[in-house]
Tab-separated table of C-alpha atoms in Angstrom:
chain	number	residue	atom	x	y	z
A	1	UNK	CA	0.000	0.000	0.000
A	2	UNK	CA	1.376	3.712	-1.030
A	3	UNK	CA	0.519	7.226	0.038
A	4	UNK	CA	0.394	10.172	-1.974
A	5	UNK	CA	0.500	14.357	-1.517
A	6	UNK	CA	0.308	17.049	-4.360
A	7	UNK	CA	-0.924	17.703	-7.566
A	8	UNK	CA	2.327	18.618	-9.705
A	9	UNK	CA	4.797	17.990	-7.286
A	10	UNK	CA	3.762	14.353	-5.938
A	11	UNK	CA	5.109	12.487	-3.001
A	12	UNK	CA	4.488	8.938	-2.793
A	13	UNK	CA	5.171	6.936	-0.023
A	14	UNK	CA	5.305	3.040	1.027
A	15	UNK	CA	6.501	1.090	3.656
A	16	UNK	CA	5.944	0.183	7.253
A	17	UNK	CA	7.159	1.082	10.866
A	18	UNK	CA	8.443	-2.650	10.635
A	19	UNK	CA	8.756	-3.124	7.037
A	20	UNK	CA	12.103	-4.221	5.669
A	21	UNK	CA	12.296	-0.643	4.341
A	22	UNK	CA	10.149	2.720	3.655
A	23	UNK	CA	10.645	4.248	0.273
A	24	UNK	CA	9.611	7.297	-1.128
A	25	UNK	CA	9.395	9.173	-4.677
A	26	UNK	CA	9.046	13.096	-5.562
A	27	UNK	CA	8.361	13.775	-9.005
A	28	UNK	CA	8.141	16.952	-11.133
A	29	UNK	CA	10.953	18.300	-9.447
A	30	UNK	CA	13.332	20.535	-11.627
A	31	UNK	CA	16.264	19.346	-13.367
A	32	UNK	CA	19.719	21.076	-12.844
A	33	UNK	CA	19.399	22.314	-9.554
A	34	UNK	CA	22.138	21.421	-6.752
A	35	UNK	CA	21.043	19.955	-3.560
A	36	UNK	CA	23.253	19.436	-0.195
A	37	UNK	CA	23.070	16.011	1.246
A	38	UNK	CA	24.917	16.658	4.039
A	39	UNK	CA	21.929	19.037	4.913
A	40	UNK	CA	19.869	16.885	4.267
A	41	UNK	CA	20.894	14.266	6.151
A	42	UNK	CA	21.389	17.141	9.054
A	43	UNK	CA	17.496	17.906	8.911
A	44	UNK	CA	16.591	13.911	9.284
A	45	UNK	CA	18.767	14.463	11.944
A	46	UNK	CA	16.329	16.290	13.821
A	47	UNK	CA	13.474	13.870	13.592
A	48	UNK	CA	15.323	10.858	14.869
A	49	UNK	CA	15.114	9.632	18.152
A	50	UNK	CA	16.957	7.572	21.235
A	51	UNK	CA	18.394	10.987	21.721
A	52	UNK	CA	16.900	11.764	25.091
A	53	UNK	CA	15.007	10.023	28.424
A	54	UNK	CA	11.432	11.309	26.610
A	55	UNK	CA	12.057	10.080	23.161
A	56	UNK	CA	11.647	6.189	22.107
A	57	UNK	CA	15.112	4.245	22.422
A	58	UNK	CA	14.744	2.595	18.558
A	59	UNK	CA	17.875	4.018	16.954
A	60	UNK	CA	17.929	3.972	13.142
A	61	UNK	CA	20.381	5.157	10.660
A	62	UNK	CA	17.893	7.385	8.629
A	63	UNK	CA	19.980	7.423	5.911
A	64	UNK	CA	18.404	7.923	2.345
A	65	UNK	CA	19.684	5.352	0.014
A	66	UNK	CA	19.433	7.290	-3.642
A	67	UNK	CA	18.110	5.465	-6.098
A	68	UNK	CA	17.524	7.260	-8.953
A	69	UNK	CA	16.961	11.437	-9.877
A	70	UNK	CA	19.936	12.253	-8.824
A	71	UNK	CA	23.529	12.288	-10.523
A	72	UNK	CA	26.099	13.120	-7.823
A	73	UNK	CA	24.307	15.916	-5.935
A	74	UNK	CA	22.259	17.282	-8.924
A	75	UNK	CA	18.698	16.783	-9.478
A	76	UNK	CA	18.097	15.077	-12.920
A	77	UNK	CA	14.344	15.843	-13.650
A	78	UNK	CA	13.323	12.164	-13.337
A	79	UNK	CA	11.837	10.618	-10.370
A	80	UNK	CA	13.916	10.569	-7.139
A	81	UNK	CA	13.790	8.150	-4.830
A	82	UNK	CA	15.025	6.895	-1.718
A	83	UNK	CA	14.897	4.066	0.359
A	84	UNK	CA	15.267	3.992	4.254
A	85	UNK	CA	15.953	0.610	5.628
A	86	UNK	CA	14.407	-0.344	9.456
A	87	UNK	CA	17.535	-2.170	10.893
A	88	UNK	CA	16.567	-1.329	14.504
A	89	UNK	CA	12.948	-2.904	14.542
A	90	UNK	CA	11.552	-5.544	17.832
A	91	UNK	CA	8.290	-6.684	16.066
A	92	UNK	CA	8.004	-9.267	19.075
A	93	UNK	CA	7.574	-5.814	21.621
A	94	UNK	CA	4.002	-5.755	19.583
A	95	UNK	CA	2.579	-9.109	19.868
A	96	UNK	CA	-0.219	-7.982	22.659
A	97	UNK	CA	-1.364	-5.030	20.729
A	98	UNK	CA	-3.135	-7.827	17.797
A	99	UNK	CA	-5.671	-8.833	19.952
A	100	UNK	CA	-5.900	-6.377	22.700
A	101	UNK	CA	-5.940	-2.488	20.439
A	102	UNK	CA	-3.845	0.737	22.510
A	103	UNK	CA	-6.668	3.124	23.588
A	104	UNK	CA	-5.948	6.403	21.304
A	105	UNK	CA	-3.931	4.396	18.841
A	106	UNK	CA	-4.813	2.997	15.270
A	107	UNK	CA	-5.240	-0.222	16.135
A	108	UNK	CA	-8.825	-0.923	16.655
A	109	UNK	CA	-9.701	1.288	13.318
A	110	UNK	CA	-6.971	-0.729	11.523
A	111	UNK	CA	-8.748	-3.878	13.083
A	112	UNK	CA	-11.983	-3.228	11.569
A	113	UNK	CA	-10.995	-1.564	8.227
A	114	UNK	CA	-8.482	-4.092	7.404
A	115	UNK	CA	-10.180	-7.422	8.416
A	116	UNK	CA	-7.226	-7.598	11.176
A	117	UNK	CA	-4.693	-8.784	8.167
A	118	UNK	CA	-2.555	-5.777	8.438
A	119	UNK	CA	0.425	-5.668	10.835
A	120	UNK	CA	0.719	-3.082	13.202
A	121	UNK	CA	3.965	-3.685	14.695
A	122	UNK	CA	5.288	-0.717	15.650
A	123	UNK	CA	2.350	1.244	14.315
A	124	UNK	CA	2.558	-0.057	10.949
A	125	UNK	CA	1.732	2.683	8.257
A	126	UNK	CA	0.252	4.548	10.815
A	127	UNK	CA	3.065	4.737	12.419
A	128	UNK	CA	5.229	8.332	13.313
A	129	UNK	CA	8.173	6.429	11.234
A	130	UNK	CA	6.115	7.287	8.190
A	131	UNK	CA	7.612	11.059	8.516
A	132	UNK	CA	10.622	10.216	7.898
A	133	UNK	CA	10.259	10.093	3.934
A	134	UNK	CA	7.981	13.292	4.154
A	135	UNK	CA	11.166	14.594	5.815
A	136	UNK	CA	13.543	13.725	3.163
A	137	UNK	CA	11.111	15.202	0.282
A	138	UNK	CA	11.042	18.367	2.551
A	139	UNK	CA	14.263	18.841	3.428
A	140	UNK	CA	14.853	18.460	-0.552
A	141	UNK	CA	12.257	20.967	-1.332
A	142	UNK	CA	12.659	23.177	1.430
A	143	UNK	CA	16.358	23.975	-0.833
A	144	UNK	CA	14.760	24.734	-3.943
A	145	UNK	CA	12.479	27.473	-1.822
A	146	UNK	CA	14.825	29.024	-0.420
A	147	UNK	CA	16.403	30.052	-4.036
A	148	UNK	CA	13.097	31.750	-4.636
A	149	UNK	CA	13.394	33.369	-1.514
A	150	UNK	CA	10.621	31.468	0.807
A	151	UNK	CA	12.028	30.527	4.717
A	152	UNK	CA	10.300	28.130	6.522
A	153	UNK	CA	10.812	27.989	10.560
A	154	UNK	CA	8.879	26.238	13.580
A	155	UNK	CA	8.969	25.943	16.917
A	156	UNK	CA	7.822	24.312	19.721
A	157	UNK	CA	5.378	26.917	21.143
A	158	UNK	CA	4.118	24.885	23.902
A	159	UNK	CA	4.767	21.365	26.326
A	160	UNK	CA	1.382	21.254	27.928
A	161	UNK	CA	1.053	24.102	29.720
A	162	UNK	CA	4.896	25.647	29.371
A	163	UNK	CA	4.832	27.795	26.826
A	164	UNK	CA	7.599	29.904	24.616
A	165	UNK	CA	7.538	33.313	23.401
A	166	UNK	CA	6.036	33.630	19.815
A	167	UNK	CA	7.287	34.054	16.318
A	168	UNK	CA	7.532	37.899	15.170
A	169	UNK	CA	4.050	37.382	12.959
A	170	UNK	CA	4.559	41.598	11.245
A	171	UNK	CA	8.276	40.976	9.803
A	172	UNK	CA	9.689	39.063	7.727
A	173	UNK	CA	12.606	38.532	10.285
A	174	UNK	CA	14.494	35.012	10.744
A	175	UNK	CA	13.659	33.873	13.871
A	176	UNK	CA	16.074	33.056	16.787
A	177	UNK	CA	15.297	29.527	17.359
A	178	UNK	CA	17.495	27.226	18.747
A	179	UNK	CA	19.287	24.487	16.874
A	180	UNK	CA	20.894	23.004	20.108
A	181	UNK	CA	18.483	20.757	22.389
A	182	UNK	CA	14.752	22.209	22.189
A	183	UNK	CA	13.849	24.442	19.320
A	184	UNK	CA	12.408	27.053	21.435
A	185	UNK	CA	13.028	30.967	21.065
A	186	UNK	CA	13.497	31.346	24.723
A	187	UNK	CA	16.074	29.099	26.194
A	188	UNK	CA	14.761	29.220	29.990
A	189	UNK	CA	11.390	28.179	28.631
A	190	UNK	CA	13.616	24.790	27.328
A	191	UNK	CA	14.835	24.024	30.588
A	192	UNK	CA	11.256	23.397	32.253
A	193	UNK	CA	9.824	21.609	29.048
A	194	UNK	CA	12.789	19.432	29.571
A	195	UNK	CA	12.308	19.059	33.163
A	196	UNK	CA	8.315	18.145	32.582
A	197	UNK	CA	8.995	15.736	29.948
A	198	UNK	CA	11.532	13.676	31.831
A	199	UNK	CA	9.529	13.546	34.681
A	200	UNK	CA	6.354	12.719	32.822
A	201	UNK	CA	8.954	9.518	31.309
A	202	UNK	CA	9.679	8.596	34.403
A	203	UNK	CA	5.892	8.384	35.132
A	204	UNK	CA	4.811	6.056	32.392
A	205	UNK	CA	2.975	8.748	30.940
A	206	UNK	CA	2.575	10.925	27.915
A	207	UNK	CA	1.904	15.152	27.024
A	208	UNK	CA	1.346	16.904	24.411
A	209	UNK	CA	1.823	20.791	22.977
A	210	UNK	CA	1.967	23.081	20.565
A	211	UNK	CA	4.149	23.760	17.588
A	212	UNK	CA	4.231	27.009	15.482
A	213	UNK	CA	5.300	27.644	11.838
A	214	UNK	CA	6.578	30.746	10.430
A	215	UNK	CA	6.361	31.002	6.377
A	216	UNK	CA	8.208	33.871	5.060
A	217	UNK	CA	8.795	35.503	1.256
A	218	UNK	CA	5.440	33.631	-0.462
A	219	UNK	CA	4.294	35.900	-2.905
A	220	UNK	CA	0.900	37.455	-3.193
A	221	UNK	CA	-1.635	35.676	-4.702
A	222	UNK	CA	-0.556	31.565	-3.944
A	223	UNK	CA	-3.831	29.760	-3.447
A	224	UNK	CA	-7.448	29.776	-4.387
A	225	UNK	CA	-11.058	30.182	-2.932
A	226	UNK	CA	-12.865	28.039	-1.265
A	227	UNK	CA	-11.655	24.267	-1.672
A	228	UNK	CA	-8.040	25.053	-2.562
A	229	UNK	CA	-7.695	27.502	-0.196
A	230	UNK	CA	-4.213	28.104	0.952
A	231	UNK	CA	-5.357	26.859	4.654
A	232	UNK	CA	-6.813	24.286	2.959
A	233	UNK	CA	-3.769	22.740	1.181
A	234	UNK	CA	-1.367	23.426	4.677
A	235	UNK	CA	-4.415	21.774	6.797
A	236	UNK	CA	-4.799	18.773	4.595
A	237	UNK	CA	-1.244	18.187	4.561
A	238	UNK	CA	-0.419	18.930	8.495
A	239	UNK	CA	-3.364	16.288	9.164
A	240	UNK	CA	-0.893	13.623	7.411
A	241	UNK	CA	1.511	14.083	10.211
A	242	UNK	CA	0.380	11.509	13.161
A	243	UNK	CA	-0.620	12.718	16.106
A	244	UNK	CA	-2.057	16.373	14.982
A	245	UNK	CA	-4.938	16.844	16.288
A	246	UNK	CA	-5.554	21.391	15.541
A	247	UNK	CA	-4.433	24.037	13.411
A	248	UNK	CA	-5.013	27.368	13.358
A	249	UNK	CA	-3.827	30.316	11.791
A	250	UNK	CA	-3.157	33.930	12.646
A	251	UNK	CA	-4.716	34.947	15.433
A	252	UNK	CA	-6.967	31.725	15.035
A	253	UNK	CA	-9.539	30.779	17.253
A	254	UNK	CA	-8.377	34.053	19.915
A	255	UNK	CA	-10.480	35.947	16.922
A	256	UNK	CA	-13.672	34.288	18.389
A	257	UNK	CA	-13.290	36.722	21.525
A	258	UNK	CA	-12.133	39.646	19.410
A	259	UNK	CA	-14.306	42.797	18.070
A	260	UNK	CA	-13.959	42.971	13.815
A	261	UNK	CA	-12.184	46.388	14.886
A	262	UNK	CA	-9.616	44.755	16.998
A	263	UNK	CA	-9.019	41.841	14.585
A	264	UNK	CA	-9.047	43.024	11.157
A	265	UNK	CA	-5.505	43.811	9.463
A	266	UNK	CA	-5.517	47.434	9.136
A	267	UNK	CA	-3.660	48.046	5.668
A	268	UNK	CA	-0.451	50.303	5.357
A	269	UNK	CA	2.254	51.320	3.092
A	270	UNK	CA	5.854	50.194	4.009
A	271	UNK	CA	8.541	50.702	2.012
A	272	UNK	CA	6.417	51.436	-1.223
A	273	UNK	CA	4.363	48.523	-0.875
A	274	UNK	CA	1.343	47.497	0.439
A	275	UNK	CA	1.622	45.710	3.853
A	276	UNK	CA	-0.907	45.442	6.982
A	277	UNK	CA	-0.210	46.684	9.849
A	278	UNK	CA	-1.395	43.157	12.213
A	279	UNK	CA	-1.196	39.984	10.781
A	280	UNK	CA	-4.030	38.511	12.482
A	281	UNK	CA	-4.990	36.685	9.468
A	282	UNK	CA	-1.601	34.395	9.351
A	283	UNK	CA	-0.727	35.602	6.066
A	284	UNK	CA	-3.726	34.783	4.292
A	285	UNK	CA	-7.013	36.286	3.039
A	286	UNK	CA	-9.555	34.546	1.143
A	287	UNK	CA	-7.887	31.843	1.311
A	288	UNK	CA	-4.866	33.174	-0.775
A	289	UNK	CA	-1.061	34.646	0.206
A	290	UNK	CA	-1.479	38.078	0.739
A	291	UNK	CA	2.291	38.932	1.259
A	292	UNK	CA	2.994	38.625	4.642
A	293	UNK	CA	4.680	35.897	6.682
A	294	UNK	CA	2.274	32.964	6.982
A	295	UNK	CA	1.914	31.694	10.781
A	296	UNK	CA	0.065	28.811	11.860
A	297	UNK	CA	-0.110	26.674	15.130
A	298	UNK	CA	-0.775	23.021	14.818
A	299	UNK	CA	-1.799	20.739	18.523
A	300	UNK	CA	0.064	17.969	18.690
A	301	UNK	CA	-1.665	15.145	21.304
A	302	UNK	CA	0.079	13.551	23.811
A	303	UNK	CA	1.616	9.960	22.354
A	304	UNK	CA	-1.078	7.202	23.320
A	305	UNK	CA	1.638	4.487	23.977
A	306	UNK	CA	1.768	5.075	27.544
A	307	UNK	CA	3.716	2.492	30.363
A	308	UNK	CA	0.865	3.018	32.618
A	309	UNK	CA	-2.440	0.140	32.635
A	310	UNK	CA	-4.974	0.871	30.307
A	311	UNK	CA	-8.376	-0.064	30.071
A	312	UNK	CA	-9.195	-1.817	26.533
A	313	UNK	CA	-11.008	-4.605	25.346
A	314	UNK	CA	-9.840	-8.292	24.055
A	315	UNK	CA	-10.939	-8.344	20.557
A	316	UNK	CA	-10.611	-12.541	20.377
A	317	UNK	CA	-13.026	-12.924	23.402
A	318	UNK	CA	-14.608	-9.908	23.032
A	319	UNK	CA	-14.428	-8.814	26.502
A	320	UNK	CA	-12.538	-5.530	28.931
A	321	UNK	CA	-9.322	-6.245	30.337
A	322	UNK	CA	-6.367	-4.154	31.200
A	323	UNK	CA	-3.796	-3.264	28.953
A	324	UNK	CA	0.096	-3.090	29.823
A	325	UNK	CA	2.039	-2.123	26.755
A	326	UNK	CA	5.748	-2.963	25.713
A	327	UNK	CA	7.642	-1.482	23.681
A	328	UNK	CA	10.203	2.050	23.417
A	329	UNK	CA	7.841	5.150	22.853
A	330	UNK	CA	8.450	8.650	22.858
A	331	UNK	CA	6.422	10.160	26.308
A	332	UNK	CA	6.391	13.848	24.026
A	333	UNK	CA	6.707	13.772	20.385
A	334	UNK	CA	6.844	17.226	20.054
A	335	UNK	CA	10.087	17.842	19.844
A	336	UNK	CA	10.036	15.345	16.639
A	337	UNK	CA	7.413	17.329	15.227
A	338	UNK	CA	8.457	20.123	14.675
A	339	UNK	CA	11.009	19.092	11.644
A	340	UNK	CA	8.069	17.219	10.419
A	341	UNK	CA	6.038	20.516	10.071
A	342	UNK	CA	8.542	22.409	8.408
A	343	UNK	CA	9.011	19.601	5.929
A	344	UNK	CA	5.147	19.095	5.387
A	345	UNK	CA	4.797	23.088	4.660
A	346	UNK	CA	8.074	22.854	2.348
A	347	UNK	CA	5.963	20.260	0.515
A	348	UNK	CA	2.336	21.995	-0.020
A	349	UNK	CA	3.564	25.161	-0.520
A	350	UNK	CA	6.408	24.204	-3.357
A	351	UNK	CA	3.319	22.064	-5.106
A	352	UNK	CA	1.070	24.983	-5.001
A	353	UNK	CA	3.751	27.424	-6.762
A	354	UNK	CA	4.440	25.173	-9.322
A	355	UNK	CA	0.789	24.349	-9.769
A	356	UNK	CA	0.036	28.256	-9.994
A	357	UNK	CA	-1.476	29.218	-12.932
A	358	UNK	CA	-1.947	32.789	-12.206
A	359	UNK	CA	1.024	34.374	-14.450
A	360	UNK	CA	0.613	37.444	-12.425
A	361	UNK	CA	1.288	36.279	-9.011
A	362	UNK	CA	2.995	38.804	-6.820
């Protein structure tokens, strides 16, 4: 089974958490152009885990075996694909989860829509080793924007109920976020989310937060009314990152307690252009780009593999019994996300340029 994202630009994606390998092709993409490995390979980086107490311990190389689209470290206009092999997998850790599904997990769904043939060891295709591909395509893509001038930067905004300072949403600034431990703005904010999530490890137990994206240098006019709005396209593709539950944008649902006075985006002229003077919107207006930075918060739930007994159900005897899992999970994901979310925007917004049919955008 294969999964696929975008209209010109498509990403397709097969493979399982416990799968001999994952693979994944990007086609459409433009041949000629240079791309760095190394960073690359340093943004995958970011994703993996077994790095600290909170993460899961399963330690995989992550690195993308090329094979084909690329000669050397230039893009050749075909296909490219790469493979990801899971040398690090314990299928036996899963052998409960069959008949007895994790509360908040995939499992019972999977269970019913697939007839209980598919294997969900380790999560199977649902599980969060599925963004590691949409990583690699990002990471790749992300390059290619940033020669047309687009930056894309998150955060984690929030671990529960810690939360950081936010991204500058006016300017078109590069943010200050920290590529050493938590990608926070505010270091002393990074010391309590660390203390909280090592604690909550130590617990058995799980929590969640909130990550923010900042989108700078889209031009005017990306996106469409209605359907193919350009929340629509970010929102459909942030969903295909596990574990997001939210998204909002701008000033989001905070405009719900705001007058119209209060929230609209008064208009302006800065430096000979036309600018607004709040960005409550996020960077979009009718569901198109309307110049400044895009900003958008996505909820990420707490992981449901937790140490601690659950109540569940035993689905060969059909009756409730208690549920002790196995197994190396991350107790916050978060942290892992936030890559993920950069990569995912790389990926809709690159598509929708190159999709644009609009020969006078910006």
């Amino acid at each position: 089974m294969s999964f696929s994202l975008g209209k010109k630009v498509n990403m397709e994606v097969s493979g399982a958490s416990h799968s001999e390998a994952i693979e994944v092709t990007l086609t459409n993409l433009p041949a000629g152009e240079k791309i760095d490995l190394e960073k690359v390979n340093q943004f995958l980086d970011r994703r993996k885990g077994g790095k600290a107490a909170y993460t899961t311990a399963r330690k995989e190389t992550d690195e993308p075996l090329i094979q084909c689209g690329m000669e050397g470290d230039t893009l050749t206009g075909g296909p490219l694909t790469a493979k990801f092999l899971n040398q690090n997998a314990r299928s036996k850790d899963y052998h409960t989860e069959r008949k007895v599904p994790r509360p908040s997990h995939a499992d019972y769904v999977a269970h019913v829509k697939y007839k209980g043939q598919l294997n969900m060891a380790g999560g199977g295709f649902f599980s969060g080793r599925m963004t590691l591909p949409m990583c690699f395509s990002g990471a790749v893509v992300m390059q290619l924007l940033e020669k047309m001038g687009i930056k894309i930067q998150a955060h984690i905004y929030s671990v529960m109920d810690i939360e950081d300072d936010h991204f500058d949403p006016v300017n078109d600034n590069v943010e200050n976020v920290s590529m050493e431990g938590l990608p926070v703005i505010n270091k002393e904010k990074a010391a309590l989310m660390e203390e909280l999530m090592q604690k909550t490890a130590a617990e058995g137990d799980s929590v969640g937060g909130i990550i923010e994206c900042k989108i700078t240098g889209v031009p005017i006019g990306l996106g469409d009314p209605i359907y193919d709005s350009l929340e629509s396209i970010i929102s459909f593709g942030m969903f295909g990152i596990p574990a997001i539950k939210g998204i909002e944008f701008g000033q989001g649902f905070g405009v719900s307690r705001a007058k119209g006075s209060k929230s609209n985006d008064f208009f302006c002229i800065k430096d000979g252009e036309v600018k607004t003077i709040t960005n409550n919107s996020g960077g979009i207006q009718g569901g198109i780009s309307n110049g400044m930075p895009i900003i958008f918060r996505v909820a990420v739930k707490p992981t449901p593999s937790i140490y601690l007994p659950q109540k569940s159900v035993d689905l060969t005897t059909m009756t409730e019994t208690t549920l002790q899992i196995e197994g190396r999970h991350d107790s916050c994901i978060v942290p892992r996300v936030v890559p993920c979310v950069e990569a995912m925007s790389a990926l809709v917004i690159y598509d929708a340029l190159v999709g644009e049919e609009n020969e006078n955008i910006g």
